Short mmCIF file of N, CA, C and O and ligand atoms in Angstrom, two decimals:
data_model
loop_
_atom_site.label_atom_id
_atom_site.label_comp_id
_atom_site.label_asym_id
_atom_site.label_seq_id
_atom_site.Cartn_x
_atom_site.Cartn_y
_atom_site.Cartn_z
N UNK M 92 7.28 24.19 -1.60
CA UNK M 92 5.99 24.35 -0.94
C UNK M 92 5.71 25.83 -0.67
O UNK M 92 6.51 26.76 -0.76
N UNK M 93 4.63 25.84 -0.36
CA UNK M 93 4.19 27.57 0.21
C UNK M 93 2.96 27.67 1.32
O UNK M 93 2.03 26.86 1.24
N UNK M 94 2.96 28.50 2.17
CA UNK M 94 2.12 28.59 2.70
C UNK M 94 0.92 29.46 2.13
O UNK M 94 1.05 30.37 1.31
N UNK M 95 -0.47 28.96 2.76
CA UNK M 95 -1.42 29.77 2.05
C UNK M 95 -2.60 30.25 3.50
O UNK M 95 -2.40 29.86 4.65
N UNK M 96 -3.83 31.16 3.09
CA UNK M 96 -4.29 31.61 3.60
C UNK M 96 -5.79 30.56 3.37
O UNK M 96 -6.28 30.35 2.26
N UNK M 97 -6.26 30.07 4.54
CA UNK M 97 -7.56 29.25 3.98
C UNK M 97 -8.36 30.08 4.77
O UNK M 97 -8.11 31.08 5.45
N UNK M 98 -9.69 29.26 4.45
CA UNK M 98 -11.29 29.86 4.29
C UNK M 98 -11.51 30.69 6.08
O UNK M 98 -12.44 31.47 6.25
N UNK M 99 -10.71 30.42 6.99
CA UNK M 99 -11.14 31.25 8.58
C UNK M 99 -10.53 32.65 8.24
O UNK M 99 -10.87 33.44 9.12
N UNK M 100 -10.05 33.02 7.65
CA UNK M 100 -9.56 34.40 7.42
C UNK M 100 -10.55 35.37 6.83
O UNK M 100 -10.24 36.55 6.89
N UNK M 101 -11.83 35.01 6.22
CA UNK M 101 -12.49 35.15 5.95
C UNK M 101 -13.61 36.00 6.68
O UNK M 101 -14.29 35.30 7.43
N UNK M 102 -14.01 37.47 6.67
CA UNK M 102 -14.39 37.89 7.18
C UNK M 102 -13.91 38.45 8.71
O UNK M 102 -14.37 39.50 9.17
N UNK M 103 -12.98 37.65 9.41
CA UNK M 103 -12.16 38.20 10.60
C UNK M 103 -10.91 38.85 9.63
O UNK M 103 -11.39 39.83 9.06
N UNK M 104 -10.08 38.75 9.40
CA UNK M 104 -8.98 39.32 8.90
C UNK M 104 -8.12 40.21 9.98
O UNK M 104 -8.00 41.43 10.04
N UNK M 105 -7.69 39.41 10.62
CA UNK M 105 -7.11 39.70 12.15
C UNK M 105 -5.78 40.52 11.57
O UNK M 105 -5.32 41.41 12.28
N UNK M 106 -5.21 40.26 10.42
CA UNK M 106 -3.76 40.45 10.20
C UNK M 106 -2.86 40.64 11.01
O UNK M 106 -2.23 41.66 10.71
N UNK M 107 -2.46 40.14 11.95
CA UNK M 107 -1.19 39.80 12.83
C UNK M 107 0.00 39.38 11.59
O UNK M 107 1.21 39.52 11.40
N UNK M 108 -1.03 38.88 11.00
CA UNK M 108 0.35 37.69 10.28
C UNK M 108 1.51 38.71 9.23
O UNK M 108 2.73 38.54 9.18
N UNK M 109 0.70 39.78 8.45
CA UNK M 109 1.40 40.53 7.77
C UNK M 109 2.53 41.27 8.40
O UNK M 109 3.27 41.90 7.65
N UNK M 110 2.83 41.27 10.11
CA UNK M 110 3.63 42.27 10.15
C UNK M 110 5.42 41.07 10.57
O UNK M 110 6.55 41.54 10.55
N UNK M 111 5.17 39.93 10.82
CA UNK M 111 5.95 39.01 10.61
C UNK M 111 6.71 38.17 9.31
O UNK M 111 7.59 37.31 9.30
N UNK M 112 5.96 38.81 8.28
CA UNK M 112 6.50 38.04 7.13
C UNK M 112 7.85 38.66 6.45
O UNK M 112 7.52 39.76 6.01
N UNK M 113 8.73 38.51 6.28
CA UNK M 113 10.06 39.00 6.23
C UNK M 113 10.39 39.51 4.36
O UNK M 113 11.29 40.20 3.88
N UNK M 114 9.21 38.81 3.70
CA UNK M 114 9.32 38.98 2.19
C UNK M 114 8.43 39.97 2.11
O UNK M 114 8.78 40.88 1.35
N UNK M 115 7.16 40.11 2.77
CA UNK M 115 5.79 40.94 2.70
C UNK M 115 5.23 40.36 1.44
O UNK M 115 5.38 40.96 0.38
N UNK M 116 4.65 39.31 1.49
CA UNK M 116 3.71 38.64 0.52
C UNK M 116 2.51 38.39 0.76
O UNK M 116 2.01 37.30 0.46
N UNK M 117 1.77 39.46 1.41
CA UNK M 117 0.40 39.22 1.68
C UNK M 117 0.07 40.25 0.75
O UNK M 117 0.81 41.03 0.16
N UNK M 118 -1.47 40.09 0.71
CA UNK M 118 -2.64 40.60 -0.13
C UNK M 118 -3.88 40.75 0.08
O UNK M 118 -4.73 39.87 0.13
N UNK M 119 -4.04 42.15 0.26
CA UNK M 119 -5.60 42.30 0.64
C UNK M 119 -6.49 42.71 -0.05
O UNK M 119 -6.53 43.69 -0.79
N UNK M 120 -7.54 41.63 0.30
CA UNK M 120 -9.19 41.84 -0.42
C UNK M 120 -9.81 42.18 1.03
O UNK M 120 -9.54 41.98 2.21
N UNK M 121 -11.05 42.96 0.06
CA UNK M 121 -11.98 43.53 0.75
C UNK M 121 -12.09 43.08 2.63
O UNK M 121 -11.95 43.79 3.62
N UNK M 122 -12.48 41.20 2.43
CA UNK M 122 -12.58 41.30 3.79
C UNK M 122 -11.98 39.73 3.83
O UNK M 122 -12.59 38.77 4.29
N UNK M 123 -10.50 39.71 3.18
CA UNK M 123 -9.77 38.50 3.46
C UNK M 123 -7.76 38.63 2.92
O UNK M 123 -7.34 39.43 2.08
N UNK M 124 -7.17 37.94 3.46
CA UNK M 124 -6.04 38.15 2.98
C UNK M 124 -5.62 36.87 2.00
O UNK M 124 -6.29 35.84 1.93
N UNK M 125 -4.29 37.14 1.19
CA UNK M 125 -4.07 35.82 0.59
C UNK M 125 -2.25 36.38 0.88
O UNK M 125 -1.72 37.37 1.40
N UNK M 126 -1.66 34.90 0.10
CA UNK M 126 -0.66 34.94 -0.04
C UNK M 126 0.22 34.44 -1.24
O UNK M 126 0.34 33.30 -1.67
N UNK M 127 0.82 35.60 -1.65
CA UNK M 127 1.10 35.04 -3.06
C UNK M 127 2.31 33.68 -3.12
O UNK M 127 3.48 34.04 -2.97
N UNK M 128 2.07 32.19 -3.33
CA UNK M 128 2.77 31.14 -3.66
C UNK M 128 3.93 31.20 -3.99
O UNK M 128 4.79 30.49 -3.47
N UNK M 129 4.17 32.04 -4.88
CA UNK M 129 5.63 32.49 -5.80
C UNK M 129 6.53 33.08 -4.62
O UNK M 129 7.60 32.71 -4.13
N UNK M 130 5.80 33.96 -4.40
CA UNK M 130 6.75 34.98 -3.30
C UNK M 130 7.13 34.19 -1.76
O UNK M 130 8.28 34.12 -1.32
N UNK M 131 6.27 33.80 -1.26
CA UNK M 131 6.79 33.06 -0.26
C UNK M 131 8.01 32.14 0.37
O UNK M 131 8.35 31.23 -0.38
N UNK M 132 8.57 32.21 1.34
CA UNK M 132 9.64 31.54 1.21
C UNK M 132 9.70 30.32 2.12
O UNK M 132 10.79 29.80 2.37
N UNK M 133 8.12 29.68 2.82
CA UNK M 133 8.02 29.23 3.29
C UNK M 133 8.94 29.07 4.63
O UNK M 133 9.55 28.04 4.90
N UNK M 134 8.95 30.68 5.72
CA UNK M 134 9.83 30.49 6.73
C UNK M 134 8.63 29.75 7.66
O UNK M 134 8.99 28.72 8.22
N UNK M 135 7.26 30.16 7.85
CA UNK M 135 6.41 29.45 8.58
C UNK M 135 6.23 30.46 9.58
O UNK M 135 5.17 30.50 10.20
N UNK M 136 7.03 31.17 9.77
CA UNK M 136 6.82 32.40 11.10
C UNK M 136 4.70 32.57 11.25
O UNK M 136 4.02 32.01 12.12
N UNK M 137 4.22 33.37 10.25
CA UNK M 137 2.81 33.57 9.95
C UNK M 137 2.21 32.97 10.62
O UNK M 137 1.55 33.64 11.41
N UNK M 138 2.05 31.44 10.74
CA UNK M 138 1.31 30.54 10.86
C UNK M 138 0.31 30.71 12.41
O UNK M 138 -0.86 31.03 12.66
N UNK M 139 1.47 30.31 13.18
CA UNK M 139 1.12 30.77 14.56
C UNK M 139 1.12 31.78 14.54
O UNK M 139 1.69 31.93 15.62
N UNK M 140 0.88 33.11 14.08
CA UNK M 140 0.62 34.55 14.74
C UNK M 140 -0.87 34.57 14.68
O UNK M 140 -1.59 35.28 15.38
N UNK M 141 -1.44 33.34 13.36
CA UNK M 141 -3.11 34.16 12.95
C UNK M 141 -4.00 33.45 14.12
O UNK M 141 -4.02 32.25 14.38
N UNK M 142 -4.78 34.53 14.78
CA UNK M 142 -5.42 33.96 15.97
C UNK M 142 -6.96 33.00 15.35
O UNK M 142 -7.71 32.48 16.16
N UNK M 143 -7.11 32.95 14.36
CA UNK M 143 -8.29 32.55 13.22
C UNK M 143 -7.39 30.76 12.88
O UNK M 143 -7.99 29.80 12.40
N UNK M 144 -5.98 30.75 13.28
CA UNK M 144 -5.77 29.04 12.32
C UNK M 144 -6.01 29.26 11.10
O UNK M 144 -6.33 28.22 10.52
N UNK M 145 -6.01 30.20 10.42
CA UNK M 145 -6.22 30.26 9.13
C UNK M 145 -4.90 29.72 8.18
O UNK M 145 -5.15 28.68 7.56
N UNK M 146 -4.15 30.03 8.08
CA UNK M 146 -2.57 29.93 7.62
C UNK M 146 -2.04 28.66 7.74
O UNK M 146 -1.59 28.24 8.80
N UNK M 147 -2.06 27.96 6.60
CA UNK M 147 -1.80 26.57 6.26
C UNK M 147 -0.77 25.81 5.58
O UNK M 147 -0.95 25.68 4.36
N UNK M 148 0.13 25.35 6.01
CA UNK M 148 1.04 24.64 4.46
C UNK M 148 0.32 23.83 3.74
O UNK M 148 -0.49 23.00 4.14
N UNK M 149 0.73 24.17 2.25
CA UNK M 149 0.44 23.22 1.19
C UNK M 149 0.54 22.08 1.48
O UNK M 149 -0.41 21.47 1.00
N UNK M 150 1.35 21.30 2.15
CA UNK M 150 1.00 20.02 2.46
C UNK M 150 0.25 19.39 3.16
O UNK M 150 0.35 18.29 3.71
N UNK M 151 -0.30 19.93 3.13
CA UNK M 151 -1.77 19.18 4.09
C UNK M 151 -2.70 18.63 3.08
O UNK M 151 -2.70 19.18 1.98
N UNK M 152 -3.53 17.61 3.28
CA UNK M 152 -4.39 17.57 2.03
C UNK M 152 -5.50 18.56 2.08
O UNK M 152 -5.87 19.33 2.97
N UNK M 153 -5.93 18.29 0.79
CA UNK M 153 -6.76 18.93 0.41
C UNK M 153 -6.66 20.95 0.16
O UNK M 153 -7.54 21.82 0.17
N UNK M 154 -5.25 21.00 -0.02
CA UNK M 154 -4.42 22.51 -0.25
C UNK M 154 -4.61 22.97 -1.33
O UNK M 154 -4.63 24.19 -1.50
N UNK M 155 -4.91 21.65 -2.77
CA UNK M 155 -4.55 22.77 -4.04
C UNK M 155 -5.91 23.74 -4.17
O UNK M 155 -5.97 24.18 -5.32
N UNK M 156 -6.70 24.07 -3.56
CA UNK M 156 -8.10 24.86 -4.13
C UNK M 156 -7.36 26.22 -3.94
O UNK M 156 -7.40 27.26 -4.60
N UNK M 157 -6.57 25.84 -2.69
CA UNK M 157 -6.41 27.13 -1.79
C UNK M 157 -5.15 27.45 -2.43
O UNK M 157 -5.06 28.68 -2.49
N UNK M 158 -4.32 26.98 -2.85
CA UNK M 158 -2.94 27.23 -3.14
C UNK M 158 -3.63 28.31 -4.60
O UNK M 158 -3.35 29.51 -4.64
N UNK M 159 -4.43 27.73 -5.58
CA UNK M 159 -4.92 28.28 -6.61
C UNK M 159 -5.34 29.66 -6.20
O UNK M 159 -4.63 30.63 -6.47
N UNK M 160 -6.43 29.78 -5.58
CA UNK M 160 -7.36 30.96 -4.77
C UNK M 160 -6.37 32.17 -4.15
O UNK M 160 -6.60 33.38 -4.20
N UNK M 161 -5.33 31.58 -3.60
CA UNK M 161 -3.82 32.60 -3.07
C UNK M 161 -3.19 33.72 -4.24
O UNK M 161 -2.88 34.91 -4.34
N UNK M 162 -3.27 32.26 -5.17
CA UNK M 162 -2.05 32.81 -6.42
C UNK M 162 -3.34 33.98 -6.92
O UNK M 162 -3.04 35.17 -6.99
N UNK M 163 -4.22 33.70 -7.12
CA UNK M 163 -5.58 34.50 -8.20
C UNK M 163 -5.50 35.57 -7.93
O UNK M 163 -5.17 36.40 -8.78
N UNK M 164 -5.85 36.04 -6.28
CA UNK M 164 -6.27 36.90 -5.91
C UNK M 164 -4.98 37.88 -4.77
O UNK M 164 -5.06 38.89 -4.07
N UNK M 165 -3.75 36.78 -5.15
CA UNK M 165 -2.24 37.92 -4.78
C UNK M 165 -1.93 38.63 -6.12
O UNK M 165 -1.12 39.55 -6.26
N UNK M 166 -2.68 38.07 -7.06
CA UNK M 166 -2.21 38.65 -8.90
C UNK M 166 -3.13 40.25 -9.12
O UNK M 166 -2.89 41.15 -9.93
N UNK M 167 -4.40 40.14 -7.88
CA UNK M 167 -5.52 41.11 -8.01
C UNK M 167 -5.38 42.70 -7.12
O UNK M 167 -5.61 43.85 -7.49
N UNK M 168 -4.94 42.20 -5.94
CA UNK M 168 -5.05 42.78 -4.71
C UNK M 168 -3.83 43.32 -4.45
O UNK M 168 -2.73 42.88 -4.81
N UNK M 169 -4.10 44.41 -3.72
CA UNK M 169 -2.63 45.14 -3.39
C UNK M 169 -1.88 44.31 -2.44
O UNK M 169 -2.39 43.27 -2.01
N UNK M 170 -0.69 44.69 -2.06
CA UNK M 170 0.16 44.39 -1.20
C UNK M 170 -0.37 44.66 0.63
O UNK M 170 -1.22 45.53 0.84
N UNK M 171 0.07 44.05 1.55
CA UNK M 171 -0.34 44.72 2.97
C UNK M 171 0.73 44.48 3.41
O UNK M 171 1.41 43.57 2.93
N UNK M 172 1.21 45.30 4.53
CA UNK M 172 2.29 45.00 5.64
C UNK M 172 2.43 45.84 7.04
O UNK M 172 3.35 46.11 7.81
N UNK M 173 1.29 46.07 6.97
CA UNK M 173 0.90 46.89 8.09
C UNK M 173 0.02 46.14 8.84
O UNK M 173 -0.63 45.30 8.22
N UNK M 174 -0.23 46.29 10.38
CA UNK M 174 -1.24 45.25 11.20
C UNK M 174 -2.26 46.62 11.20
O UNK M 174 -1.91 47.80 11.26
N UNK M 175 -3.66 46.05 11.11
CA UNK M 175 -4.83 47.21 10.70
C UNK M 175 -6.05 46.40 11.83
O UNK M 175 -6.02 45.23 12.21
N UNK M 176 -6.82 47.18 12.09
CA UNK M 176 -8.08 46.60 13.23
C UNK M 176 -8.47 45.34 12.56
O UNK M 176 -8.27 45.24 11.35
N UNK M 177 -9.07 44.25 13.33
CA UNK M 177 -9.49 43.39 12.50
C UNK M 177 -11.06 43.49 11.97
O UNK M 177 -11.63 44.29 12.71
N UNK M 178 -11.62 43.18 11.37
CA UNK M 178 -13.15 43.47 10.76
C UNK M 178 -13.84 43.15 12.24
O UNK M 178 -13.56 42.35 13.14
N UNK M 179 -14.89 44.20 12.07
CA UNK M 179 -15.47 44.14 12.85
C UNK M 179 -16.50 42.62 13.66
O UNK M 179 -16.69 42.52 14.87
N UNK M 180 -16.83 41.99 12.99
CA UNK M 180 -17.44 41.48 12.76
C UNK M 180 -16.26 39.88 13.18
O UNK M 180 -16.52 38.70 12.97
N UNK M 181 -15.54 40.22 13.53
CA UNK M 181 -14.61 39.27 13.35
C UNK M 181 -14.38 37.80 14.36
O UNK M 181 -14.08 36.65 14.02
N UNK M 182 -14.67 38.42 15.73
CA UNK M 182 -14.99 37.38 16.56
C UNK M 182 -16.18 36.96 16.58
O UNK M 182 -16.01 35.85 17.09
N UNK M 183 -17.40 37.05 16.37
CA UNK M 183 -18.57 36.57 15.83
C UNK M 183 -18.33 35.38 14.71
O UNK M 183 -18.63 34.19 14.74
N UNK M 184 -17.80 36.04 13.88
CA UNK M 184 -17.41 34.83 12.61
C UNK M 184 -16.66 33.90 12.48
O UNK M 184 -16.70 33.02 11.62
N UNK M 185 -15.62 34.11 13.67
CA UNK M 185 -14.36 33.26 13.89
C UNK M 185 -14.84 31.73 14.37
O UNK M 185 -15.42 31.28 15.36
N UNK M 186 -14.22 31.12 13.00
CA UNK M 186 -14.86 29.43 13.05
C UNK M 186 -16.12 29.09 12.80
O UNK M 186 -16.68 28.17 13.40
N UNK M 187 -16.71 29.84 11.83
CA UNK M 187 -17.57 29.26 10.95
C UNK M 187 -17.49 28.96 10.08
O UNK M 187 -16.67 29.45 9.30
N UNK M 188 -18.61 27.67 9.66
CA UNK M 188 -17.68 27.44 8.34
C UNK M 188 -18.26 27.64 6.94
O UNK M 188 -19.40 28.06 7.16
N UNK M 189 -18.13 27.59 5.92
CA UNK M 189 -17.95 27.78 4.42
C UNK M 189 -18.24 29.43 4.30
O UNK M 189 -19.18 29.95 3.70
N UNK M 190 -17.15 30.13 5.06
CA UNK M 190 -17.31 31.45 4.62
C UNK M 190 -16.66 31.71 3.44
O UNK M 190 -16.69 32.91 3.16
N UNK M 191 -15.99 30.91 2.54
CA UNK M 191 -16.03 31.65 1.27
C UNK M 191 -17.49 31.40 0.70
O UNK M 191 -17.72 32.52 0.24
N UNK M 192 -18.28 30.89 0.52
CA UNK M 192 -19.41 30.61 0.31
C UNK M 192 -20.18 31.78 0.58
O UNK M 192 -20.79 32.57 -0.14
N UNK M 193 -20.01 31.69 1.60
CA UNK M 193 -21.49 32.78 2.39
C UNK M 193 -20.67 34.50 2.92
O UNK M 193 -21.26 35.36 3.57
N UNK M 194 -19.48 34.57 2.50
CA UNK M 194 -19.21 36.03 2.94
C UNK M 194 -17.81 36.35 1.71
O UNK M 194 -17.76 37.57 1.55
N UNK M 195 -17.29 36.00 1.30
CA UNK M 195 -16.10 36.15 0.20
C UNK M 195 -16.54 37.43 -0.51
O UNK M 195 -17.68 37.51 -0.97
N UNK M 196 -15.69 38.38 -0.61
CA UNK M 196 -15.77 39.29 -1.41
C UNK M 196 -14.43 39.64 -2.61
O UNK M 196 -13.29 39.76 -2.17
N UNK M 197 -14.62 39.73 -3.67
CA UNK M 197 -13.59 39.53 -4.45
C UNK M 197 -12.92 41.17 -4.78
O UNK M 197 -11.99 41.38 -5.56
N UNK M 198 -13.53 42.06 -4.09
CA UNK M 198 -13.16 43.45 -4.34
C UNK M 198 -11.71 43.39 -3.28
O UNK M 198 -11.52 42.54 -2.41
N UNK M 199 -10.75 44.57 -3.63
CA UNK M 199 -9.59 44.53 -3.25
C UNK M 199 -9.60 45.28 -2.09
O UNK M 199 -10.44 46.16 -1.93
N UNK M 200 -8.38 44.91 -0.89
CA UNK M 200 -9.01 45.90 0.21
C UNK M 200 -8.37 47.03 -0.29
O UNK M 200 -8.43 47.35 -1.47
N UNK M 201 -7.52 47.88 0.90
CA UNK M 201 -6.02 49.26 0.43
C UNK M 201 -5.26 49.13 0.35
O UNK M 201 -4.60 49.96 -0.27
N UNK M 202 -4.56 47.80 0.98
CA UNK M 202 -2.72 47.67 1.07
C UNK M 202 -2.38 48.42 2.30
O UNK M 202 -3.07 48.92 3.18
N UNK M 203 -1.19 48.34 2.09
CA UNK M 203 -0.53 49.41 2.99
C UNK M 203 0.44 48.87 3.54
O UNK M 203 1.15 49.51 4.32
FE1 LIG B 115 5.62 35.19 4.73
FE2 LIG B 115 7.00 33.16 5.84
FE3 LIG B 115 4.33 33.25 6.04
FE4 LIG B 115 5.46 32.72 3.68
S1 LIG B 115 5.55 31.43 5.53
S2 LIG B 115 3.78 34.14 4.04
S3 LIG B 115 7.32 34.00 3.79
S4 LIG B 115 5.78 34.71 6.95
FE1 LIG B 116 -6.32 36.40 8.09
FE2 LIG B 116 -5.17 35.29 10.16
FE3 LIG B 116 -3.84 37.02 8.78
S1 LIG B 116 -7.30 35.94 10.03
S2 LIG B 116 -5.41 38.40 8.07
S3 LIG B 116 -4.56 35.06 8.03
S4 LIG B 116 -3.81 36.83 10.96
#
């Protein structure tokens, strides 16, 4: 299994979660994180750090869109492992829904 990053990360991008992950398998786009499937080692630490609930195990239903969407765009985007401000915009947006829809940006963020 692996954990993945779903659609509340979206536009908040709080990243708490990157500075707990012990492999550093996160990935940043413009204004969302992912997590690459492969790399993960499913410790679960992440999960509870993201103040968004974003951070999900694959076993839940309805996971494979997201499990796909992780792998795509950890293959695109640099690496992160640093905790960085969260988007501005971030508690405003926190828990709305179909923000890949209405805010997703597929450009890469910096890493770091
Ligand atoms: Fe990293 Fe563990 Fe979260 Fe996977 S579950 S992304 S290994 S902190
Ligand atoms: Fe996103 Fe939550 Fe990490 S909002 S950046 S998955 S802490």
């Amino acid at each position: 299994m692996t954990y993945v990053v779903t659609d509340n990360c979206i536009a908040c991008k709080y990243t708490d979660c990157v500075e707990v992950c012990p492999v550093d398998c996160f990935y940043e786009g413009e204004n969302a994180l992912v997590i690459h499937p492969d790399e993960c080692i499913d410790c679960g630490v992440c999960e509870p750090e993201c103040p968004a609930d974003a951070i999900r195990p694959d076993t839940e239903p309805d996971m494979e869109q997201w499990v796909e969407f992780n792998r795509k765009y950890s293959e695109l985007w640099p690496v992160i492992y640093t905790k960085k401000e969260p988007l501005p915009e971030a508690e405003e947006r926190d828990g709305e829904k179909d923000k890949l829809g209405k805010y997703f940006s597929e450009a890469p963020g910096e890493g770091g």
